[in-house]
mmCIF file of C-alpha atoms and ligand atoms in Angstrom:
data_model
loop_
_atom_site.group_PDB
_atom_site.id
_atom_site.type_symbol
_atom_site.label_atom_id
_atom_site.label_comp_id
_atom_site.label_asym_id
_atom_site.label_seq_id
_atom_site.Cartn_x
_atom_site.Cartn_y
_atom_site.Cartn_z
ATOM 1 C CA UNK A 261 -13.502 -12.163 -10.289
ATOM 2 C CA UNK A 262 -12.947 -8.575 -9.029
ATOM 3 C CA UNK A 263 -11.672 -6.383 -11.841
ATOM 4 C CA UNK A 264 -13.066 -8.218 -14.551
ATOM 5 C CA UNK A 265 -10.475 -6.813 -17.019
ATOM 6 C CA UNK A 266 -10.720 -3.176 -15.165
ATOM 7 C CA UNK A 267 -7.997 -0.992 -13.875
ATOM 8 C CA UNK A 268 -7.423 -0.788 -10.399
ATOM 9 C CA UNK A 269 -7.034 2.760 -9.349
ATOM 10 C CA UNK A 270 -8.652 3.143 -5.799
ATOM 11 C CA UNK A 271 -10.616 0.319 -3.680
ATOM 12 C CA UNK A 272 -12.971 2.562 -3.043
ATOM 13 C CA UNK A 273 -14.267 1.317 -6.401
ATOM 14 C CA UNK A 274 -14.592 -2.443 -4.524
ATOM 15 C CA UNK A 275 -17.157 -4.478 -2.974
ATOM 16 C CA UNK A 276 -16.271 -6.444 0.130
ATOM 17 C CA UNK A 277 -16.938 -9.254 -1.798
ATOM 18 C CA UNK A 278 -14.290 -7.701 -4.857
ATOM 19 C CA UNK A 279 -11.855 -8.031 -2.101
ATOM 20 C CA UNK A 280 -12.053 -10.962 -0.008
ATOM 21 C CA UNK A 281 -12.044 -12.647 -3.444
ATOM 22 C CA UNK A 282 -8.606 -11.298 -4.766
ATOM 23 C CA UNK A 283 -7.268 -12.029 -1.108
ATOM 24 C CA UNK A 284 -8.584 -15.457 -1.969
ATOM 25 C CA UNK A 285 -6.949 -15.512 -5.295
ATOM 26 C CA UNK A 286 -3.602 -14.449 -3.756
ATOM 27 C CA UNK A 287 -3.711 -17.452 -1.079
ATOM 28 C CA UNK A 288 -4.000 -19.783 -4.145
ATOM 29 C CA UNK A 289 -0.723 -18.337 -5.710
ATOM 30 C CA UNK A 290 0.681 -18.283 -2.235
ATOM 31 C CA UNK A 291 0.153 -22.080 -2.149
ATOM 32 C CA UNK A 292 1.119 -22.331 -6.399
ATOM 33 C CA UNK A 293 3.288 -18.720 -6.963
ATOM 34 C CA UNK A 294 4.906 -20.623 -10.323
ATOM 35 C CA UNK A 295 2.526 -20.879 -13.249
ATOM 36 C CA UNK A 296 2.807 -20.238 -16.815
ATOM 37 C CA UNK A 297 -1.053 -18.995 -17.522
ATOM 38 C CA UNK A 298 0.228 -15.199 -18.948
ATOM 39 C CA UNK A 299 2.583 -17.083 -21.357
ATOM 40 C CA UNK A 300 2.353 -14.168 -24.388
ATOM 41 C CA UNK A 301 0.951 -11.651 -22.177
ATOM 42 C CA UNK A 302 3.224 -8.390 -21.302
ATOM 43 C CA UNK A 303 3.260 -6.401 -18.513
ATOM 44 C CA UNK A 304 4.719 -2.532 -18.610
ATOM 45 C CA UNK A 305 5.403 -0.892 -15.726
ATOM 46 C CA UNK A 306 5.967 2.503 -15.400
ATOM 47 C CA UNK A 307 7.862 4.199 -12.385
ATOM 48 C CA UNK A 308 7.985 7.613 -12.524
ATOM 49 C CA UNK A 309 8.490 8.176 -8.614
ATOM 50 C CA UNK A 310 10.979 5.929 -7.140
ATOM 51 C CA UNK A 311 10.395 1.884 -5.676
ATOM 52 C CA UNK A 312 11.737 -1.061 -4.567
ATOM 53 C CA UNK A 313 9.061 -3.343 -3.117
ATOM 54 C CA UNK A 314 6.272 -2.361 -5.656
ATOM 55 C CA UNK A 315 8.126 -2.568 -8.812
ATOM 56 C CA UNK A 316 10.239 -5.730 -8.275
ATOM 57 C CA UNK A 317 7.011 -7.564 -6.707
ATOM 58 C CA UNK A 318 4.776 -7.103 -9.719
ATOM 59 C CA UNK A 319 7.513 -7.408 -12.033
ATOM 60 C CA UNK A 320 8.282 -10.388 -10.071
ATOM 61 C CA UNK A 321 4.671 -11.780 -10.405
ATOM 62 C CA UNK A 322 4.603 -10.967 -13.917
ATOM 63 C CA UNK A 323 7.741 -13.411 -14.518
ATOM 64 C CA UNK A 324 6.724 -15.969 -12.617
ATOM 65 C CA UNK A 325 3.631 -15.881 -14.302
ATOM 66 C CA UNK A 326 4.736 -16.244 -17.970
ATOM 67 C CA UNK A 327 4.499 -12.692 -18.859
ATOM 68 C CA UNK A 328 7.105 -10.583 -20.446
ATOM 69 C CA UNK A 329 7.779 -7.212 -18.482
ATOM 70 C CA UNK A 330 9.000 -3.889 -20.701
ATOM 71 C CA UNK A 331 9.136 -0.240 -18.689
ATOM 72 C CA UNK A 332 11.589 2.240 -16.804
ATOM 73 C CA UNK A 333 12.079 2.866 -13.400
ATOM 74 C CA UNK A 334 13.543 6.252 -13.720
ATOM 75 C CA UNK A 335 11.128 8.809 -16.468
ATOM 76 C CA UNK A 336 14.597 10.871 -17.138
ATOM 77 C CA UNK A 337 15.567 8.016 -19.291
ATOM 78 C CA UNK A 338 12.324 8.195 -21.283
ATOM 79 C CA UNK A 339 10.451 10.888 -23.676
ATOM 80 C CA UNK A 340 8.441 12.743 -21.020
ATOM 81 C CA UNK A 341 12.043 13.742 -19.999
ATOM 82 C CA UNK A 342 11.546 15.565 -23.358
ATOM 83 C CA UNK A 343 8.535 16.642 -22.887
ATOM 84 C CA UNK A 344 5.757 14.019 -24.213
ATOM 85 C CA UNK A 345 2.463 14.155 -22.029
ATOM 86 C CA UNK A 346 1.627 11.541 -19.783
ATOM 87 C CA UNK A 347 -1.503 10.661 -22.164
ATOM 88 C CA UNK A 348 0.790 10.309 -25.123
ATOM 89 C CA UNK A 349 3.141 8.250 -23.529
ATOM 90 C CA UNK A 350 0.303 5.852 -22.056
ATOM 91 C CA UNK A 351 -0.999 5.825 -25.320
ATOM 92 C CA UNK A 352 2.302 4.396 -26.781
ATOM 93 C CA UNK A 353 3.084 1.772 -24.246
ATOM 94 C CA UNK A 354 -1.125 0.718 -24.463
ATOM 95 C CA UNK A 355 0.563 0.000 -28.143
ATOM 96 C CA UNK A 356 2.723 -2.901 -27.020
ATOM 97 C CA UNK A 357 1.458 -3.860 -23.228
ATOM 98 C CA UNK A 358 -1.525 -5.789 -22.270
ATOM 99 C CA UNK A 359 -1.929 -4.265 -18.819
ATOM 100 C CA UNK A 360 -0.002 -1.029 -17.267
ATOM 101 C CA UNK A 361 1.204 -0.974 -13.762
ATOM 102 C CA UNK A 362 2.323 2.625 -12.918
ATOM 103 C CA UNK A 363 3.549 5.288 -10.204
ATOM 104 C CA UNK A 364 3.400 8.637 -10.457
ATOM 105 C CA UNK A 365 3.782 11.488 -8.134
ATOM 106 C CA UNK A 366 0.744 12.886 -9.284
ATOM 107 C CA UNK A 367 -2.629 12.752 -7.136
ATOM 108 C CA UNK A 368 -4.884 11.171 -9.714
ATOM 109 C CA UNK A 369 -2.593 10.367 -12.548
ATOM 110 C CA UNK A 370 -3.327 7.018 -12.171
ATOM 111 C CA UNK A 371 -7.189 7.606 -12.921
ATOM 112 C CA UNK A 372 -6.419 10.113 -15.401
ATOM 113 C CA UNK A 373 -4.345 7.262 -17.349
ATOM 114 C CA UNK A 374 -7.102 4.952 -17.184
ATOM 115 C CA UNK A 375 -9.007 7.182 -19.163
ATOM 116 C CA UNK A 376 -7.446 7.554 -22.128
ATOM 117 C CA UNK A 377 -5.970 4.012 -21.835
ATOM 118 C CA UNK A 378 -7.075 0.717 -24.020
ATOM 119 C CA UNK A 379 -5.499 -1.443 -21.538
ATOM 120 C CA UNK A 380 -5.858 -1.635 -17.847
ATOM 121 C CA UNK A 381 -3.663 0.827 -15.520
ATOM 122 C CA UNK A 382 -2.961 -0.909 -12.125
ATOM 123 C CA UNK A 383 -2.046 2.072 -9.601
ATOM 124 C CA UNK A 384 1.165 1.393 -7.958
ATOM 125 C CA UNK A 385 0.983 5.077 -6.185
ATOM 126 C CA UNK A 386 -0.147 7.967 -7.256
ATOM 127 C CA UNK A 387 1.127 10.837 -4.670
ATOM 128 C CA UNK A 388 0.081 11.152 -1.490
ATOM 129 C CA UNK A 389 -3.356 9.439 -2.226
ATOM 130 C CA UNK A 390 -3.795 5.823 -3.030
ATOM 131 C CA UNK A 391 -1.868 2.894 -3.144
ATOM 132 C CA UNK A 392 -4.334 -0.174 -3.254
ATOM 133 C CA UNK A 393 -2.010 -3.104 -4.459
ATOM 134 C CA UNK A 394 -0.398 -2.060 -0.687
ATOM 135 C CA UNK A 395 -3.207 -1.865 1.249
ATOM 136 C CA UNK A 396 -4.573 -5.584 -0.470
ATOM 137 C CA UNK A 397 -1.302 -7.067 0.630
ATOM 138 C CA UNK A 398 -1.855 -5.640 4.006
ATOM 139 C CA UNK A 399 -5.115 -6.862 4.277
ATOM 140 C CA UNK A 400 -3.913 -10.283 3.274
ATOM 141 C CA UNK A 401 -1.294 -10.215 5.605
ATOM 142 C CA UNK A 402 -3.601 -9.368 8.383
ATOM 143 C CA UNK A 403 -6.081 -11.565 7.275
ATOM 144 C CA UNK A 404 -3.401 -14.365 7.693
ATOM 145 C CA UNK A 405 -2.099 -13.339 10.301
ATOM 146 C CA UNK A 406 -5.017 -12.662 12.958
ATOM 147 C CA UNK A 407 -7.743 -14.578 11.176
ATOM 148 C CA UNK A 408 -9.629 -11.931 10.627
ATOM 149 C CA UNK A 409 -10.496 -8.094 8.731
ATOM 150 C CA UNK A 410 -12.723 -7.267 11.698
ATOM 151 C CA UNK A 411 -12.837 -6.495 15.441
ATOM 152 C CA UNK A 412 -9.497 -5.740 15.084
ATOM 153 C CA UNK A 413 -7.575 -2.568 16.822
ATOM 154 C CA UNK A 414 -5.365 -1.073 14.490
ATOM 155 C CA UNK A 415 -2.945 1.544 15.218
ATOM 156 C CA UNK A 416 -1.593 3.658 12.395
ATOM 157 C CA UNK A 417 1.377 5.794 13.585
ATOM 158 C CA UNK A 418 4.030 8.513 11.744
ATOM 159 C CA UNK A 419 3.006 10.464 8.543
ATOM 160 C CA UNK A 420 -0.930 10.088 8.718
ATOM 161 C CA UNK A 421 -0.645 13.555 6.287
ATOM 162 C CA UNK A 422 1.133 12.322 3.147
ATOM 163 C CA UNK A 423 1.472 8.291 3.539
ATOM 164 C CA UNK A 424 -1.206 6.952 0.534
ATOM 165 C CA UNK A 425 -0.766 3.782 1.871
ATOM 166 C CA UNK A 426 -2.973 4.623 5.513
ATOM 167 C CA UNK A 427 -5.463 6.556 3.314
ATOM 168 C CA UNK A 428 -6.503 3.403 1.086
ATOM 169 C CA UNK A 429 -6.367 1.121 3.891
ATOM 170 C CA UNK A 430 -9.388 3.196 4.869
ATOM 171 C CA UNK A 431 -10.695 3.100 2.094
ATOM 172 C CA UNK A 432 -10.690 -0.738 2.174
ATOM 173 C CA UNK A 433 -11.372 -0.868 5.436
ATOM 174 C CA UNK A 434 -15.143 0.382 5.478
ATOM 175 C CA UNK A 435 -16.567 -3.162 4.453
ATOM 176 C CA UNK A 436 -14.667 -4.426 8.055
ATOM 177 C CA UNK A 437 -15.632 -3.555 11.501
ATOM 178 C CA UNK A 438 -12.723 -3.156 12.944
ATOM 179 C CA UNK A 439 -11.316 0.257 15.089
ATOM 180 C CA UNK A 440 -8.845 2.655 14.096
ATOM 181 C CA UNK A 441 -6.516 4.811 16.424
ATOM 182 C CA UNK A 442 -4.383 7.488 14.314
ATOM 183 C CA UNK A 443 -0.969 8.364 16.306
ATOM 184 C CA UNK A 444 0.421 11.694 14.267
ATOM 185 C CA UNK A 445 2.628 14.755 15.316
ATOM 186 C CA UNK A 446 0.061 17.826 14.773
ATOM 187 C CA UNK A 447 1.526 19.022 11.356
ATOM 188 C CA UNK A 448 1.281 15.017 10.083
ATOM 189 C CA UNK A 449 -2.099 14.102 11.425
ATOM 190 C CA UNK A 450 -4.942 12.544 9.602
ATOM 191 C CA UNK A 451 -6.371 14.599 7.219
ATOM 192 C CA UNK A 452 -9.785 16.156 7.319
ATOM 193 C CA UNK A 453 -10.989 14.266 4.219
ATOM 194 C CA UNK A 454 -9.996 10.944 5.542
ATOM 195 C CA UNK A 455 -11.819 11.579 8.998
ATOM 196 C CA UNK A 456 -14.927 12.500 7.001
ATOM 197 C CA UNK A 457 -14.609 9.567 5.690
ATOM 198 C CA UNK A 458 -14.094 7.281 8.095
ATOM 199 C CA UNK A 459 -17.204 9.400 10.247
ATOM 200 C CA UNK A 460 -19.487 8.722 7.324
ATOM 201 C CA UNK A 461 -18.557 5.356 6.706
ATOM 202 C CA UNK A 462 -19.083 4.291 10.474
ATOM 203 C CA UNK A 463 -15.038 3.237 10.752
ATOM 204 C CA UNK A 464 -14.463 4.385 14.450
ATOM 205 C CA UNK A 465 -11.317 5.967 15.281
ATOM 206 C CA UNK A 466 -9.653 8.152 17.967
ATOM 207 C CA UNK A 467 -6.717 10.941 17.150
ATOM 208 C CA UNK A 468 -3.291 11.041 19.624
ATOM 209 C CA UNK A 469 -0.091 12.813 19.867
ATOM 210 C CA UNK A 470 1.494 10.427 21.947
ATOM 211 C CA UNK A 471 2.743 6.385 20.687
ATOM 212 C CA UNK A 472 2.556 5.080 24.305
ATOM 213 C CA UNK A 473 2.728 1.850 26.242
ATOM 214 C CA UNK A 474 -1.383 1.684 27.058
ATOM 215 C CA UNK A 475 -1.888 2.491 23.310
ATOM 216 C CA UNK A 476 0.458 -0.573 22.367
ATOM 217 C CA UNK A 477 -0.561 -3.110 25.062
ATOM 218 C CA UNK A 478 -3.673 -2.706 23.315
ATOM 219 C CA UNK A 479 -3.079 -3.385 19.803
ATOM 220 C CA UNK A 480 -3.319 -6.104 17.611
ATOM 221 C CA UNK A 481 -1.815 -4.153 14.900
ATOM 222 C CA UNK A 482 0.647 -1.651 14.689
ATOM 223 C CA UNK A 483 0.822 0.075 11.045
ATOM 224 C CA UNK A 484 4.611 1.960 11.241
ATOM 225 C CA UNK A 485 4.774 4.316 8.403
ATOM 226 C CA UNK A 486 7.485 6.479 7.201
ATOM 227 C CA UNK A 487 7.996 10.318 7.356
ATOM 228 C CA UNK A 488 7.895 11.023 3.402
ATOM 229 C CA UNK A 489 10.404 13.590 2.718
ATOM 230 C CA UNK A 490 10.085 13.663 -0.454
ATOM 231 C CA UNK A 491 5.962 15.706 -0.154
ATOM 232 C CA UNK A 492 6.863 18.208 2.240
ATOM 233 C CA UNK A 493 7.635 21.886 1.108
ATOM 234 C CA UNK A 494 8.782 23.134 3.725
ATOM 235 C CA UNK A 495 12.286 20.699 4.857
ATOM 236 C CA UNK A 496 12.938 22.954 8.670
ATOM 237 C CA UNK A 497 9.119 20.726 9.156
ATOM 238 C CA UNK A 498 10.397 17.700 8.078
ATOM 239 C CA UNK A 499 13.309 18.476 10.445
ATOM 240 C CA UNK A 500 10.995 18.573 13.404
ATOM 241 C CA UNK A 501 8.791 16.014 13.103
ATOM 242 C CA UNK A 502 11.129 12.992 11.160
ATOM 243 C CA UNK A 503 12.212 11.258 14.589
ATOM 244 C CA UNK A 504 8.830 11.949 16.124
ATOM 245 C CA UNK A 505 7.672 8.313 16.786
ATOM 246 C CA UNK A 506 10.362 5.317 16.746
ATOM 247 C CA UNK A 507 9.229 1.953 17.955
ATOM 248 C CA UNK A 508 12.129 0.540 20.055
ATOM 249 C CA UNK A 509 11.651 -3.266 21.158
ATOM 250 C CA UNK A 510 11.567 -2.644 24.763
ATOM 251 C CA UNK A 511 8.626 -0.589 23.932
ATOM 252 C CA UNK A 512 6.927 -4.516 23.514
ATOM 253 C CA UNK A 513 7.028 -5.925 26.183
ATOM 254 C CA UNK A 514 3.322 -5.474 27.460
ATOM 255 C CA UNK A 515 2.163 -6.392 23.723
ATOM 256 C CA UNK A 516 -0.614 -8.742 23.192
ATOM 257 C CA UNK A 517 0.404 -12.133 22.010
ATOM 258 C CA UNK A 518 -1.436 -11.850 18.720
ATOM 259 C CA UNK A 519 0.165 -8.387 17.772
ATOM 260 C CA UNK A 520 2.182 -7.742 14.497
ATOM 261 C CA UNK A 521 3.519 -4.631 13.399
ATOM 262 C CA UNK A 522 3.522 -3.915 9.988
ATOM 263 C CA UNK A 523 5.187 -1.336 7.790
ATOM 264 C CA UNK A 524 4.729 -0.495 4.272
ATOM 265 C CA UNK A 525 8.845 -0.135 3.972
ATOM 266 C CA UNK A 526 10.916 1.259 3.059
ATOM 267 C CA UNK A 527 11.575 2.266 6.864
ATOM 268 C CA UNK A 528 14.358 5.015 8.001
ATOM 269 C CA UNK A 529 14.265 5.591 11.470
ATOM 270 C CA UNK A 530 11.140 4.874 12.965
ATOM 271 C CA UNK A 531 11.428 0.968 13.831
ATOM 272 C CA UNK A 532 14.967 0.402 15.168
ATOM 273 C CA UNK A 533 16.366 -2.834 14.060
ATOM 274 C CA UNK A 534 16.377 -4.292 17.172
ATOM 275 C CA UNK A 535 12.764 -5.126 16.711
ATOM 276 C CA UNK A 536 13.409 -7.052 14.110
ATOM 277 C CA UNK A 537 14.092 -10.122 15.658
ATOM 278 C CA UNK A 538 10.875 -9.597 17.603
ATOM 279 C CA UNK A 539 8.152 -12.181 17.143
ATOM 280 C CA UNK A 540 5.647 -9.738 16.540
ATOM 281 C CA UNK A 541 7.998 -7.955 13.177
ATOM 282 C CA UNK A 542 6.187 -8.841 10.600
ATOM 283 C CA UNK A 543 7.290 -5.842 7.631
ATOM 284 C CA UNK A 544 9.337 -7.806 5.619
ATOM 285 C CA UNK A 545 6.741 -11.228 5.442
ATOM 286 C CA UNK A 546 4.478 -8.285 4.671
ATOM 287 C CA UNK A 547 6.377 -7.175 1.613
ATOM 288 C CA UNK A 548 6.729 -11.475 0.578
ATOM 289 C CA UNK A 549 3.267 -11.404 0.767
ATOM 290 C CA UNK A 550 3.089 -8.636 -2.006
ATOM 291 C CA UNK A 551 3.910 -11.526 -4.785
ATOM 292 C CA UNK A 552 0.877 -13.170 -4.504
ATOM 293 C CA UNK A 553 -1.415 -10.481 -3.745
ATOM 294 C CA UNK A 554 0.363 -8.711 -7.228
ATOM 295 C CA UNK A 555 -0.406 -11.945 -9.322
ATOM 296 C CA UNK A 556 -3.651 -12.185 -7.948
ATOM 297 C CA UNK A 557 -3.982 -8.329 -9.411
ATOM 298 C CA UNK A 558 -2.295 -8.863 -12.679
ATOM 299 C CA UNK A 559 -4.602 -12.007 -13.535
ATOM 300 C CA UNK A 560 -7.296 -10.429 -12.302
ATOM 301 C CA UNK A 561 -6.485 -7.251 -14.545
ATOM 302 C CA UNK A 562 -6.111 -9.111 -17.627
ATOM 303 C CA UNK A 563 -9.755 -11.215 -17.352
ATOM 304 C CA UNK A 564 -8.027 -14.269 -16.410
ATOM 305 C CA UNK A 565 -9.025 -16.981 -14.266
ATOM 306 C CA UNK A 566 -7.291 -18.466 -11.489
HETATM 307 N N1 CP B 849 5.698 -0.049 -0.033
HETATM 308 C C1 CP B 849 6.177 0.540 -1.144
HETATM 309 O O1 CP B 849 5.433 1.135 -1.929
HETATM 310 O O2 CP B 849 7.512 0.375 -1.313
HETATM 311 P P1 CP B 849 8.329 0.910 -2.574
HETATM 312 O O3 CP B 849 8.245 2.424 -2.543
HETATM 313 O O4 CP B 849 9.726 0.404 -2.384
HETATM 314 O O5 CP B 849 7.663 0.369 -3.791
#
């Protein structure tokens, strides 16, 4: 097993091994999603940033589990509207869950909570950093989907700057051998940190301004990600750079066979719906897949054996 019982902050605290084992866990639930083994367990999740996906999947997975599921999805409704701290207030749900999934806007809340928690905190977002329940069910849906983690070309495109979801599939992504190419407008580019890492962690990777046909034709996946609004100070930026990059579906039509584009959702403008009939559309089997990798994480969490 991976976690053991641990929280699950950032995969950078995962072996290879860690991985491919939950992806293999999640492929069992894929096969069995419905079992009662967390009958008498609950599950708390905590939402202090807004969600769809993330929220419903692992409360979801908790349900279809056996678990019972307590929380908010909206902190204005709850005491640290009123002031309480963020250690007090994982302190009282530790009181009556037996695992906490949480977002927070706050880079490194998540590891701060694990610290003072007695239960496990499973990060569902934490700012603009990390977001490894994401970047496990986009591994698994790779994984399923091409056969493979490496010798794959993988093109990230949009908001490179703020989206936590690219910057822990790096993370993950240093056990594989596959090659990176990171499409950004200048002020949304990789940052500095992240190409550090990927430099001393031998992922290889080239930088572009321009989403074009050569850099499609040649991709086997093609990671969409949203312009995130809600992290810029400066809207007149956001303003500029939102429509930047918009994959249209004649923009396809030299793709390889095997390509699939994902997208972490929720989307605005930059895939236009008509590529969603498109063979290669694979963002919302993407976000299915996020049920099984999210049970796989929740067992996993809580010491118990698939
Ligand atoms: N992918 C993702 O995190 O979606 P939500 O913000 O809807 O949870």
């Amino acid at each position: 097993m991976a976690l053991q019982g641990r929280s699950l902050i950032s995969l950078e605290e995962l072996a290879k091994e860690d991985i491919l084992d939950l992806l293999a866990q999640a492929s069992k639930f894929e096969s069995e999603p419905n079992r009662k083994i967390l009958d008498g367990k609950v599950v708390a999740t905590l939402f202090f940033e807004p969600s769809t996906r993330t929220r419903l999947s692992f409360e979801t997975a908790a349900n279809r589990l056996g678990a019972r599921v307590i929380g908010f999805s909206d902190a204005a409704t709850t005491s640290s509207s009123k002031g309480e701290s963020l250690k007090d207030t994982i302190m009282m749900v530790s009181n009556y869950a037996d695992v906490i999934v949480m977002r927070h806007y706050l880079e490194g809340a998540a590891r701060y909570a694990s610290e003072v928690s007695p239960v496990p905190i499973i990060n569902a977002g934490d700012g603009a950093n990390q977001h490894p329940s994401q970047t496990l069910l986009d591994l698994y849906s790779m994984l399923k989907t091409q056969g493979r983690l490496d010798d794959l070309d993988i093109t990230l495109v949009g908001d490179l700057k703020y989206g936590r979801t690219v910057h822990s599939m790096l993370t993950a992504m240093r056990h594989f051998s596959s090659r990176f190419r990171f499409i950004a407008p200048r002020e949304l580019e990789m940052p500095q940190e992240y190409k550090e890492y990927c430099t001393e962690h031998g992922i290889v990777f080239t930088e572009s301004h321009e989403f074009n046909d050569e850099i499609i034709s040649t991709s086997d996946i093609i990671y969409m990600t949203r312009v995130q609004k809600e992290r810029f100070t400066d809207l007149m930026v956001y303003e500029k750079v939102k429509n930047a990059f918009i994959l249209r579906n004649q923009m396809l039509s030299n793709a390889r066979e095997n390509l699939k584009i994902l997208h972490p959702l929720p989307r605005v403008n930059e895939i236009d719906q008509d590529v969603d009939s498109n063979p290669a559309a694979y963002y919302f089997k993407q976000a299915k897949n996020g049920l099984y990798v999210r049970e796989a994480i929740i067992c996993d969490s809580l010491n118990i054996k698939v």
